[in-house]
């Protein structure tokens, strides 16, 4: 089997039923959840479980090639339910054969196993809800399942592609996170693979991970040997906490830092494991979570499965390295990333891994041992060892996903420090390498300090940054308003504090009240110059005026805001809305062209431009093709394409209708 198969079918999975969602909206802003606010409105909350087990049919999507078979459930948050290495019949993620929810999720039900994708908050608000999806056959025989959704809490959007290639033993995950709203929003993304564990399993963190931290960086431990107290456990004797069997209580730890692109786990009894690979500059998060190898953990095993035993979670964070650790998405902005999940075998605690290969290296008494696993057949790969530019040893081998190779090297050195082991394909492409570095001592990082109350902060800058931090991290108990208001009491003309507090009021729908603070910010930035370095204060003032229906005033302010690059994409979009409301279709399209110059992947502007071309009687196919390349499940794309459905969430229709209403396209808004 050299091709990739992609299909969907109905599967029956034993499932424990839930109570009905609470019919009343739940306002849970003060609930602490995973270190941030447990707010879920407007999502419904399910707070009841049953003991009733039924066989339930799910629509499953499968990806399969000669090495891997992947099962994905779009009905349950787009999770990977099963990932099987066909070469050794090894489930390289935890395969839970039953859907047995517990009330762990942000909105209630959550299930263990597989790979859960947590976005825009942990655990995913829609982790137990259906997503829109579409199947695609691509160039070179690759096949992709696309899943997409718009978060109901903040309006941010995710589109994720799961791709399998014909001759590669890895699953590629391509993500696009975007913010179609007109305000900055925050998010985090943690892929959450579970793996089966026993007394023979350990987590594989890179060798430069010397310290790990708790949620919110509140506590710190050395790694892999813990030597102090962590999670109220005494590890002073020196305990290897990379091994599941050594951790008796529920415990999280996240890598303090690493310059490597991989993490994973390994089962010594099966000589097999899981690896995750992603660029550490974009994906710095490396985490292990366990319920603990004790009575409490075993009780939770029974809560979450009927037969499949204990597991740990090996979470991988994109644009984040801790929980909570949120990143900003500015209005109409997108962030993209790629992750790889793959099985590996025979190689143990690898020293480095890429999507092409995993490499282990040991050395003693002048003899080195290389174990090499590759994710494709690599005939006549060249393996070499060099030091200071001089090649000390080289050979050729033909590793593959079915047959990793073990190589022995006699070397004329007493120490392997400074050695570089490189693996290249027969064509000369670097597959993986590893350089043995001198061990260096690094002091443990300090745990995070508690934020002082507003009156104890000395400067306007500290008060502004404190309030911004609380907004960014969705704090459950501290209010950003307290810091902004204290700052404005002491520094009433401060530009940043006025803009930040104005935005806080604007988010609450207090548009007239927000105007006062935006005008103060604009006045302050114009103290010495009429042409300031940022257009954001004017952009926010223009949005406030727009929402008050004062369109002529808003137009003047938006024009001046677009003098600065940071306001041009959104500012020109709003100017296009104002032109469209006057039925000035050509001018509106010109403004959208200028908006798209600064943000070519702005699907909101692409769809708006298509709508204006349509009402002008012009062809829109090329614009729809552009949008489809970015977000093939976009509700606006589906509407402009004449689709009978815009997706499974009726709220998407309301959001899209409001976009058309803003542009004065009232008939389209009513139709939607």
Short mmCIF file of C-alpha atoms in Angstrom, two decimals, residues 154 156 179 181-187 327-333 468 471 503 507 536 540 543:
data_model
loop_
_atom_site.label_atom_id
_atom_site.label_comp_id
_atom_site.label_asym_id
_atom_site.label_seq_id
_atom_site.Cartn_x
_atom_site.Cartn_y
_atom_site.Cartn_z
CA UNK A 154 -14.27 35.52 21.79
CA UNK A 156 -11.47 33.84 17.15
CA UNK A 179 -9.03 36.85 14.69
CA UNK A 181 -13.11 40.41 15.20
CA UNK A 182 -12.26 44.12 15.37
CA UNK A 183 -10.59 43.94 18.79
CA UNK A 184 -7.42 42.23 19.97
CA UNK A 185 -8.08 38.79 21.47
CA UNK A 186 -5.93 36.29 23.32
CA UNK A 187 -5.45 32.56 22.82
CA UNK A 327 -0.68 35.25 23.23
CA UNK A 328 -2.35 38.17 21.44
CA UNK A 329 -4.11 37.99 18.09
CA UNK A 330 -4.65 41.50 16.78
CA UNK A 331 -7.77 42.39 14.75
CA UNK A 332 -7.89 40.45 11.46
CA UNK A 333 -4.49 38.85 12.25
CA UNK A 468 -2.87 44.33 30.34
CA UNK A 471 -6.67 40.89 30.44
CA UNK A 503 -10.90 49.45 25.17
CA UNK A 507 -15.55 45.52 25.01
CA UNK A 536 -4.16 52.69 17.18
CA UNK A 540 -10.10 52.83 18.53
CA UNK A 543 -14.50 52.33 16.12
#
